[in-house]
């Protein structure tokens, strides 16, 4: 298994080795403390396992500026590593004053130390400018704008020592494989190509068609054993997205239904929070998967997009995500596979790639349409989704109606 | 004289050669026309002379996206050329429909063809997202936000053939040297270093101190003949900035006053409009000067910054401009010289670099303070500005009071 990160260094692992854990825990007793949120904890998780490798902690100002302006960070050898999303820790003015002279700070979640922040660098949090550059709007109806505008007026950067692997005890931790664990699994399976599919929705047979067709393509290109990383995002999402536990159950059911082949598919959780940052965020989704060992990345239509809180039209051009990925600094080693739109083909009675020459034969089944089927106790058309997989979705929408 | 541009290609020159001019002019008679604004014309001027080299016309979508997201454009050999400011031409939906099938379009200013746009590519103008990414806010009280939000809903990219050199007939055209002309002049003077100073204000003796001190530094570093490019911005500026003709007269007076040495100083106009885009724009200011032959660039405090239309506090951190310049892709060959703040030293009775150990001895003389002196018929303290140079400024402020 290769643990070389894309910058040529080792894949970052910030978790304190077992042998040093008790010593580090003891140290925290005497350190000044900073309480963090569950959102901050998700980023510590991300950093701790090297998804953002070579980043070794919350961004210092230099990295923050490069990420905001260039979506990439220059390495000592002059090369660029992609990092389109700033990964930061905010603090209040009061906490900054209290902590500014501390060389080490214990970061605590619900009162328990989870990491030590080393040699902290405090700098002003230019919140409006930050959201403008990262999500391309400043309207507080956008969930990331809302979140960041409510944050502290300072950021604090510094390297991290993470006291123990981050877990959530929600019954899903076994899906949370680190980049190193994923690479080991790809090696164990003898993968000679790894293609990643990021999603935050139930998998229907159109998705499956795309994933299976990608495998076929890769084999036609000469790869003997392409492995699919079906990699749902598991960090914070907005309230109207389908919850993670339902999605994991649904993805497992897709494999049970035989729609994806368990032999050539790995289902795991990508622990990042969502930003809803469109073409900026999709670079982060792709870059993290390079660190996890992927060499091919399927990009969807309007990736990480959402509708504008004022106009309700898509904020981002639906093709910008793909175009930005294809030219982004530091993603050169990733082959970008363009999402082909699939819809329900009423003639073939299955999901097929959309054919504009017979557009009337196709039916688009959206999330709200699925919700409607479930509410009415109906099934979607045969071939839209595997039976067990549909049951998971139907039960979920049912539970909403009850509530 | 070297005409190699930073990408390793030739410095771009889009002006049609004399021998082909009449033929091209004749061609425009039969072309569909698009009327452009004086602002568009300033960008055609910029493009025509290679300030934005290797860009050969208004940005196509790929260049626009790379500029917006990465502040740089990837070249065929994989290297990055800095281009932080999108250079674009907007069109209305109606003009797009009218022109979408035209392989060549005549761009006309006040009805006269000035350039031919070749193989046009129309794409949606994501205006809110664009201003967010480029100026870091979306408030229409910012002049560039106001301008762009009022533009057409489409952009059109394509290469340009510019029918004749762009001139303004305002008595200042002799200051508008092209990058090629500047390089020739540096060579004629035997420059072995060229340091550029961008400004859009009158030059006081603090600026002069900095420029002269930079020359001293460069000589100490071993350069025999460093030449200063005093390079005021000459395109569109907001109304409360001092007008270009006054500034040019004032700069000439500074040389007449002997405060800058005419032997080692070239005064010329940089024909770009202002964006007021802070750390994003300062990269453009620096990059254009590389094309003009500069190898050193003096960066000020809060370059290209302005106050927030709502809070009246600076939009950008005053040091971000310098920090972003020092790490920006495609500016590696430019040595960044940090602006040292000079103020009026009441003890030495001259402008001196600020000394925090005797802060009380220093007096800051702002634009509004200068305006006050002029209104009251007073002179600023001796040593603040040369006599002839002050007279130009005083006459200008006087004319405002009269009006």
Short mmCIF file of C-alpha atoms in Angstrom, two decimals, chain B residues 46-317:
data_model
loop_
_atom_site.label_atom_id
_atom_site.label_comp_id
_atom_site.label_asym_id
_atom_site.label_seq_id
_atom_site.Cartn_x
_atom_site.Cartn_y
_atom_site.Cartn_z
CA UNK B 46 -5.17 46.69 -22.64
CA UNK B 47 -5.55 43.57 -24.74
CA UNK B 48 -4.28 45.14 -27.95
CA UNK B 49 -0.87 46.04 -26.51
CA UNK B 50 -0.24 42.81 -24.64
CA UNK B 51 -0.60 44.02 -21.03
CA UNK B 52 -2.62 40.83 -20.47
CA UNK B 53 -0.32 38.69 -22.63
CA UNK B 54 -0.70 35.81 -23.52
CA UNK B 55 -4.44 36.66 -23.66
CA UNK B 56 -5.36 37.41 -27.28
CA UNK B 57 -8.89 38.71 -26.80
CA UNK B 58 -11.90 38.77 -24.50
CA UNK B 59 -11.99 35.67 -22.32
CA UNK B 60 -13.72 32.53 -23.45
CA UNK B 61 -15.48 30.59 -20.71
CA UNK B 62 -12.53 28.36 -19.89
CA UNK B 63 -10.23 31.33 -19.28
CA UNK B 64 -12.99 33.14 -17.39
CA UNK B 65 -13.47 30.20 -15.02
CA UNK B 66 -9.77 29.76 -14.40
CA UNK B 67 -9.33 33.48 -13.78
CA UNK B 68 -12.31 33.58 -11.40
CA UNK B 69 -11.37 30.46 -9.44
CA UNK B 70 -7.59 30.29 -9.61
CA UNK B 71 -6.54 33.85 -10.54
CA UNK B 72 -4.37 32.22 -13.20
CA UNK B 73 -4.71 30.44 -16.53
CA UNK B 74 -3.04 27.15 -17.33
CA UNK B 75 -0.91 27.17 -20.49
CA UNK B 76 -0.47 24.30 -22.89
CA UNK B 77 2.83 23.31 -21.29
CA UNK B 78 1.12 23.04 -17.87
CA UNK B 79 2.55 26.28 -16.46
CA UNK B 80 0.31 28.99 -14.98
CA UNK B 81 0.10 32.60 -16.12
CA UNK B 82 -1.39 34.99 -13.61
CA UNK B 83 -4.66 36.65 -14.66
CA UNK B 84 -6.64 37.53 -11.56
CA UNK B 85 -9.13 39.91 -13.21
CA UNK B 86 -11.47 38.48 -15.84
CA UNK B 87 -11.30 40.57 -19.01
CA UNK B 88 -14.66 40.14 -20.64
CA UNK B 89 -17.19 41.64 -22.99
CA UNK B 90 -20.84 41.50 -21.93
CA UNK B 91 -23.81 41.39 -24.28
CA UNK B 92 -27.56 41.52 -23.81
CA UNK B 93 -29.74 38.48 -24.51
CA UNK B 94 -31.00 40.25 -27.63
CA UNK B 95 -27.51 40.91 -29.00
CA UNK B 96 -26.54 37.33 -28.28
CA UNK B 97 -29.47 36.04 -30.30
CA UNK B 98 -28.70 38.44 -33.11
CA UNK B 99 -24.99 37.56 -33.25
CA UNK B 100 -24.78 33.95 -32.16
CA UNK B 101 -24.17 32.56 -35.66
CA UNK B 102 -21.70 35.23 -36.76
CA UNK B 103 -18.12 34.00 -37.16
CA UNK B 104 -16.79 37.60 -37.04
CA UNK B 105 -18.29 40.64 -35.33
CA UNK B 106 -17.28 44.31 -35.74
CA UNK B 107 -16.94 45.99 -32.33
CA UNK B 108 -17.87 49.66 -32.72
CA UNK B 109 -17.33 52.63 -30.44
CA UNK B 110 -19.60 55.59 -31.14
CA UNK B 111 -20.48 53.87 -34.40
CA UNK B 112 -16.88 53.46 -35.61
CA UNK B 113 -15.43 49.96 -35.90
CA UNK B 114 -12.43 49.55 -33.59
CA UNK B 115 -11.87 45.78 -33.63
CA UNK B 116 -13.05 42.48 -35.06
CA UNK B 117 -14.05 39.73 -32.65
CA UNK B 118 -13.21 36.33 -34.11
CA UNK B 119 -15.04 33.02 -33.66
CA UNK B 120 -17.17 34.36 -30.79
CA UNK B 121 -18.14 32.10 -27.87
CA UNK B 122 -21.24 33.19 -25.97
CA UNK B 123 -21.77 32.02 -22.39
CA UNK B 124 -23.93 32.96 -19.43
CA UNK B 125 -22.74 35.89 -17.33
CA UNK B 126 -23.01 34.69 -13.72
CA UNK B 127 -22.85 38.24 -12.43
CA UNK B 128 -23.37 37.83 -8.69
CA UNK B 129 -20.96 34.88 -8.51
CA UNK B 130 -18.44 36.77 -10.61
CA UNK B 131 -18.29 39.86 -8.41
CA UNK B 132 -18.25 37.72 -5.27
CA UNK B 133 -15.19 35.83 -6.49
CA UNK B 134 -13.38 38.85 -7.91
CA UNK B 135 -14.04 41.62 -5.41
CA UNK B 136 -15.04 39.56 -2.38
CA UNK B 137 -18.41 41.17 -1.80
CA UNK B 138 -21.73 41.61 -3.62
CA UNK B 139 -22.87 44.99 -2.25
CA UNK B 140 -23.92 47.26 -5.13
CA UNK B 141 -22.43 50.23 -3.27
CA UNK B 142 -19.07 48.93 -4.54
CA UNK B 143 -18.45 50.51 -7.97
CA UNK B 144 -17.41 47.27 -9.71
CA UNK B 145 -20.34 45.36 -8.26
CA UNK B 146 -22.66 48.15 -9.41
CA UNK B 147 -21.10 48.12 -12.88
CA UNK B 148 -21.17 44.37 -13.39
CA UNK B 149 -24.66 43.82 -11.99
CA UNK B 150 -25.89 46.33 -14.59
CA UNK B 151 -24.17 44.48 -17.46
CA UNK B 152 -25.68 42.10 -20.00
CA UNK B 153 -26.67 38.56 -19.07
CA UNK B 154 -24.13 36.99 -21.44
CA UNK B 155 -20.43 37.26 -22.06
CA UNK B 156 -18.80 36.80 -25.43
CA UNK B 157 -15.21 35.65 -25.75
CA UNK B 158 -12.98 35.55 -28.79
CA UNK B 159 -9.70 36.70 -30.25
CA UNK B 160 -9.38 40.29 -31.42
CA UNK B 161 -8.00 42.06 -34.45
CA UNK B 162 -7.72 45.69 -33.40
CA UNK B 163 -8.05 48.00 -36.38
CA UNK B 164 -5.79 50.82 -35.18
CA UNK B 165 -3.86 51.72 -32.01
CA UNK B 166 -6.30 52.94 -29.35
CA UNK B 167 -5.90 56.65 -28.57
CA UNK B 168 -7.96 59.12 -26.57
CA UNK B 169 -6.97 62.55 -28.01
CA UNK B 170 -7.00 64.04 -24.52
CA UNK B 171 -3.49 65.47 -24.68
CA UNK B 172 -2.17 62.51 -22.67
CA UNK B 173 -1.65 59.92 -25.43
CA UNK B 174 2.13 60.51 -25.41
CA UNK B 175 2.19 59.07 -21.88
CA UNK B 176 0.43 55.90 -23.04
CA UNK B 177 3.45 53.78 -23.90
CA UNK B 178 2.79 50.16 -24.79
CA UNK B 179 4.65 47.36 -23.00
CA UNK B 180 6.87 47.01 -26.09
CA UNK B 181 7.64 50.74 -26.09
CA UNK B 182 8.46 50.67 -22.38
CA UNK B 183 10.78 47.71 -22.85
CA UNK B 184 12.53 49.55 -25.68
CA UNK B 185 12.97 52.59 -23.45
CA UNK B 186 14.37 50.50 -20.57
CA UNK B 187 16.83 49.00 -23.02
CA UNK B 188 17.76 52.40 -24.43
CA UNK B 189 18.55 53.58 -20.91
CA UNK B 190 20.58 50.48 -20.16
CA UNK B 191 18.40 49.38 -17.24
CA UNK B 192 19.56 46.25 -15.46
CA UNK B 193 16.57 46.40 -13.05
CA UNK B 194 13.13 47.94 -13.51
CA UNK B 195 10.99 48.69 -10.46
CA UNK B 196 7.37 49.64 -11.00
CA UNK B 197 5.25 51.85 -8.78
CA UNK B 198 1.48 51.78 -9.40
CA UNK B 199 -0.54 54.66 -8.07
CA UNK B 200 -3.71 56.65 -8.66
CA UNK B 201 -2.98 59.61 -6.38
CA UNK B 202 -0.64 62.64 -6.34
CA UNK B 203 2.98 61.77 -5.47
CA UNK B 204 4.14 63.24 -2.17
CA UNK B 205 7.66 63.14 -0.80
CA UNK B 206 6.87 60.00 1.20
CA UNK B 207 6.22 58.13 -2.04
CA UNK B 208 9.39 59.69 -3.46
CA UNK B 209 11.38 58.62 -0.40
CA UNK B 210 10.21 55.06 -0.94
CA UNK B 211 11.03 55.10 -4.65
CA UNK B 212 14.46 56.64 -4.11
CA UNK B 213 15.15 54.26 -1.24
CA UNK B 214 14.23 51.31 -3.47
CA UNK B 215 16.81 52.51 -6.00
CA UNK B 216 19.39 52.73 -3.22
CA UNK B 217 18.53 49.18 -2.10
CA UNK B 218 18.75 47.80 -5.62
CA UNK B 219 22.16 49.44 -6.09
CA UNK B 220 23.27 47.93 -2.79
CA UNK B 221 22.16 44.56 -4.19
CA UNK B 222 24.55 45.09 -7.09
CA UNK B 223 22.34 46.52 -9.85
CA UNK B 224 24.19 49.28 -11.70
CA UNK B 225 21.28 51.11 -13.26
CA UNK B 226 17.83 50.50 -11.74
CA UNK B 227 15.11 52.40 -13.58
CA UNK B 228 11.86 53.49 -11.96
CA UNK B 229 8.61 53.01 -13.87
CA UNK B 230 6.29 55.56 -12.25
CA UNK B 231 3.11 54.16 -13.65
CA UNK B 232 -0.16 55.83 -12.70
CA UNK B 233 -3.33 54.00 -13.62
CA UNK B 234 -5.10 55.83 -16.42
CA UNK B 235 -8.33 53.97 -17.07
CA UNK B 236 -11.67 54.44 -15.35
CA UNK B 237 -11.54 55.44 -11.66
CA UNK B 238 -14.34 56.36 -9.28
CA UNK B 239 -15.44 59.96 -9.19
CA UNK B 240 -13.74 61.03 -5.98
CA UNK B 241 -10.28 60.00 -7.20
CA UNK B 242 -8.08 62.83 -8.55
CA UNK B 243 -8.53 62.98 -12.37
CA UNK B 244 -5.81 61.64 -14.65
CA UNK B 245 -4.82 64.94 -16.30
CA UNK B 246 -4.21 66.54 -12.90
CA UNK B 247 -2.20 63.56 -11.74
CA UNK B 248 0.01 63.55 -14.85
CA UNK B 249 0.69 67.26 -14.49
CA UNK B 250 1.53 66.71 -10.83
CA UNK B 251 3.87 63.81 -11.59
CA UNK B 252 5.71 65.90 -14.16
CA UNK B 253 6.03 68.67 -11.60
CA UNK B 254 7.57 66.20 -9.11
CA UNK B 255 10.31 65.56 -11.67
CA UNK B 256 10.67 69.28 -12.37
CA UNK B 257 10.98 69.88 -8.62
CA UNK B 258 13.95 67.48 -8.73
CA UNK B 259 12.34 65.14 -6.21
CA UNK B 260 12.60 62.22 -8.61
CA UNK B 261 15.49 62.03 -11.05
CA UNK B 262 14.32 62.25 -14.69
CA UNK B 263 17.42 60.30 -15.79
CA UNK B 264 16.31 57.19 -13.93
CA UNK B 265 12.52 57.65 -13.99
CA UNK B 266 10.01 56.92 -16.73
CA UNK B 267 6.53 58.37 -16.24
CA UNK B 268 3.89 56.60 -18.30
CA UNK B 269 0.18 55.73 -18.11
CA UNK B 270 -1.06 52.22 -17.35
CA UNK B 271 -4.30 52.22 -19.38
CA UNK B 272 -6.28 49.78 -17.22
CA UNK B 273 -9.56 50.69 -15.54
CA UNK B 274 -9.68 50.28 -11.75
CA UNK B 275 -11.62 47.40 -10.22
CA UNK B 276 -11.13 48.30 -6.54
CA UNK B 277 -10.55 44.59 -6.06
CA UNK B 278 -7.81 44.66 -3.41
CA UNK B 279 -5.64 41.53 -3.25
CA UNK B 280 -7.23 40.15 -6.41
CA UNK B 281 -6.60 43.30 -8.42
CA UNK B 282 -3.05 43.91 -7.18
CA UNK B 283 -2.03 40.70 -8.94
CA UNK B 284 -3.29 42.19 -12.20
CA UNK B 285 -1.36 45.39 -11.55
CA UNK B 286 1.80 43.36 -10.97
CA UNK B 287 1.31 40.93 -13.84
CA UNK B 288 0.75 43.69 -16.39
CA UNK B 289 4.04 45.29 -15.29
CA UNK B 290 5.90 42.02 -15.88
CA UNK B 291 4.67 42.25 -19.45
CA UNK B 292 5.99 45.81 -19.58
CA UNK B 293 9.44 44.62 -18.54
CA UNK B 294 9.44 45.24 -14.79
CA UNK B 295 11.25 42.78 -12.53
CA UNK B 296 10.55 44.53 -9.22
CA UNK B 297 7.19 45.76 -7.95
CA UNK B 298 6.53 48.05 -4.99
CA UNK B 299 3.34 47.01 -3.22
CA UNK B 300 1.51 49.48 -1.02
CA UNK B 301 -0.62 49.12 2.05
CA UNK B 302 -4.18 48.06 1.11
CA UNK B 303 -3.44 48.11 -2.63
CA UNK B 304 -6.52 48.64 -4.83
CA UNK B 305 -8.58 48.70 -1.66
CA UNK B 306 -11.50 50.85 -0.65
CA UNK B 307 -13.88 51.15 2.25
CA UNK B 308 -16.95 48.98 2.54
CA UNK B 309 -20.04 50.80 1.28
CA UNK B 310 -21.98 49.76 4.36
CA UNK B 311 -19.52 49.74 7.26
CA UNK B 312 -17.03 52.30 5.86
CA UNK B 313 -14.20 50.09 7.21
CA UNK B 314 -11.57 48.79 4.74
CA UNK B 315 -13.01 45.85 2.76
CA UNK B 316 -9.65 44.08 2.61
CA UNK B 317 -7.02 43.44 5.24
#
